[in-house]
PDB file of C-alpha atoms in Angstrom:
ATOM      1  CA  UNK A   1      94.514  31.794  79.284  1.00 62.00           C
ATOM      2  CA  UNK A   2      94.007  35.354  77.968  1.00 70.00           C
ATOM      3  CA  UNK A   3      97.108  37.447  77.318  1.00 70.00           C
ATOM      4  CA  UNK A   4      98.185  39.821  80.066  1.00 85.00           C
ATOM      5  CA  UNK A   5      98.660  43.527  79.703  1.00 94.00           C
ATOM      6  CA  UNK A   6     102.166  44.794  80.416  1.00 95.00           C
ATOM      7  CA  UNK A   7     101.068  46.550  83.614  1.00 96.00           C
ATOM      8  CA  UNK A   8      99.562  43.299  84.944  1.00 96.00           C
ATOM      9  CA  UNK A   9     102.715  41.336  84.189  1.00 96.00           C
ATOM     10  CA  UNK A  10     104.977  43.891  85.864  1.00 97.00           C
ATOM     11  CA  UNK A  11     102.677  44.372  88.876  1.00 97.00           C
ATOM     12  CA  UNK A  12     102.493  40.600  89.405  1.00 97.00           C
ATOM     13  CA  UNK A  13     106.264  40.268  89.163  1.00 97.00           C
ATOM     14  CA  UNK A  14     106.904  43.099  91.629  1.00 98.00           C
ATOM     15  CA  UNK A  15     104.265  41.674  93.989  1.00 98.00           C
ATOM     16  CA  UNK A  16     106.045  38.312  93.859  1.00 98.00           C
ATOM     17  CA  UNK A  17     109.394  40.011  94.520  1.00 97.00           C
ATOM     18  CA  UNK A  18     107.954  41.928  97.495  1.00 97.00           C
ATOM     19  CA  UNK A  19     106.313  38.812  98.941  1.00 96.00           C
ATOM     20  CA  UNK A  20     109.513  36.777  98.522  1.00 97.00           C
ATOM     21  CA  UNK A  21     111.479  39.328 100.550  1.00 96.00           C
ATOM     22  CA  UNK A  22     113.587  40.593  97.675  1.00 97.00           C
ATOM     23  CA  UNK A  23     112.105  44.001  98.530  1.00 97.00           C
ATOM     24  CA  UNK A  24     111.566  43.867 102.315  1.00 97.00           C
ATOM     25  CA  UNK A  25     109.431  46.367 104.246  1.00 96.00           C
ATOM     26  CA  UNK A  26     110.986  49.821 104.030  1.00 95.00           C
ATOM     27  CA  UNK A  27     112.897  49.015 100.832  1.00 96.00           C
ATOM     28  CA  UNK A  28     112.738  51.517  98.019  1.00 96.00           C
ATOM     29  CA  UNK A  29     111.397  50.145  94.739  1.00 97.00           C
ATOM     30  CA  UNK A  30     113.101  50.984  91.444  1.00 96.00           C
ATOM     31  CA  UNK A  31     112.311  54.442  90.095  1.00 95.00           C
ATOM     32  CA  UNK A  32     109.962  54.936  87.165  1.00 95.00           C
ATOM     33  CA  UNK A  33     112.939  55.194  84.786  1.00 97.00           C
ATOM     34  CA  UNK A  34     114.550  52.060  86.243  1.00 97.00           C
ATOM     35  CA  UNK A  35     111.264  50.156  85.987  1.00 97.00           C
ATOM     36  CA  UNK A  36     110.848  51.247  82.358  1.00 97.00           C
ATOM     37  CA  UNK A  37     114.360  50.064  81.505  1.00 98.00           C
ATOM     38  CA  UNK A  38     114.160  46.779  83.437  1.00 97.00           C
ATOM     39  CA  UNK A  39     110.787  45.704  82.036  1.00 97.00           C
ATOM     40  CA  UNK A  40     110.927  47.554  78.699  1.00 97.00           C
ATOM     41  CA  UNK A  41     107.667  49.396  79.359  1.00 97.00           C
ATOM     42  CA  UNK A  42     106.466  52.995  79.017  1.00 97.00           C
ATOM     43  CA  UNK A  43     106.287  55.489  81.862  1.00 96.00           C
ATOM     44  CA  UNK A  44     102.474  55.230  81.646  1.00 96.00           C
ATOM     45  CA  UNK A  45     102.733  51.497  82.397  1.00 97.00           C
ATOM     46  CA  UNK A  46     105.183  52.129  85.253  1.00 97.00           C
ATOM     47  CA  UNK A  47     102.839  54.690  86.810  1.00 96.00           C
ATOM     48  CA  UNK A  48      99.949  52.244  86.556  1.00 97.00           C
ATOM     49  CA  UNK A  49     102.052  49.534  88.225  1.00 97.00           C
ATOM     50  CA  UNK A  50     102.871  51.847  91.136  1.00 97.00           C
ATOM     51  CA  UNK A  51      99.166  52.689  91.478  1.00 97.00           C
ATOM     52  CA  UNK A  52      98.186  48.998  91.539  1.00 97.00           C
ATOM     53  CA  UNK A  53     100.789  48.182  94.186  1.00 98.00           C
ATOM     54  CA  UNK A  54      99.598  51.114  96.316  1.00 97.00           C
ATOM     55  CA  UNK A  55      95.929  50.124  95.903  1.00 97.00           C
ATOM     56  CA  UNK A  56      96.841  46.571  96.983  1.00 97.00           C
ATOM     57  CA  UNK A  57      98.399  47.983 100.178  1.00 97.00           C
ATOM     58  CA  UNK A  58     101.926  46.888  99.304  1.00 97.00           C
ATOM     59  CA  UNK A  59     103.596  50.265  98.866  1.00 97.00           C
ATOM     60  CA  UNK A  60     103.457  53.907  99.804  1.00 96.00           C
ATOM     61  CA  UNK A  61     104.807  56.944  98.000  1.00 92.00           C
ATOM     62  CA  UNK A  62     106.890  59.590  99.665  1.00 86.00           C
ATOM     63  CA  UNK A  63     106.921  62.813  97.643  1.00 87.00           C
ATOM     64  CA  UNK A  64     110.356  63.398  96.206  1.00 87.00           C
ATOM     65  CA  UNK A  65     111.715  60.197  97.756  1.00 90.00           C
ATOM     66  CA  UNK A  66     110.134  57.397  95.745  1.00 93.00           C
ATOM     67  CA  UNK A  67     107.980  54.357  96.346  1.00 95.00           C
ATOM     68  CA  UNK A  68     108.639  52.165  99.361  1.00 96.00           C
ATOM     69  CA  UNK A  69     107.367  48.754 100.474  1.00 97.00           C
ATOM     70  CA  UNK A  70     104.900  49.071 103.335  1.00 95.00           C
ATOM     71  CA  UNK A  71     105.421  47.206 106.557  1.00 88.00           C
ATOM     72  CA  UNK A  72     102.946  44.318 106.462  1.00 68.00           C
TER      73      UNK A  72
END
């Protein structure tokens, strides 16, 4: 199995956490700084993770308020 990039690993983990109900619909995800600290990744990686989750229809961003889990 090829090695995963950090953004893939974090996106997969957050997807699993959303799907398991740890982050239910309407829940706010950790901020960029919190994500960086929790997963020991750069802000670039955190931004890419948020983009992947949004592209997969799992989250939505509210300017100035953060990233929230979409109702699915």
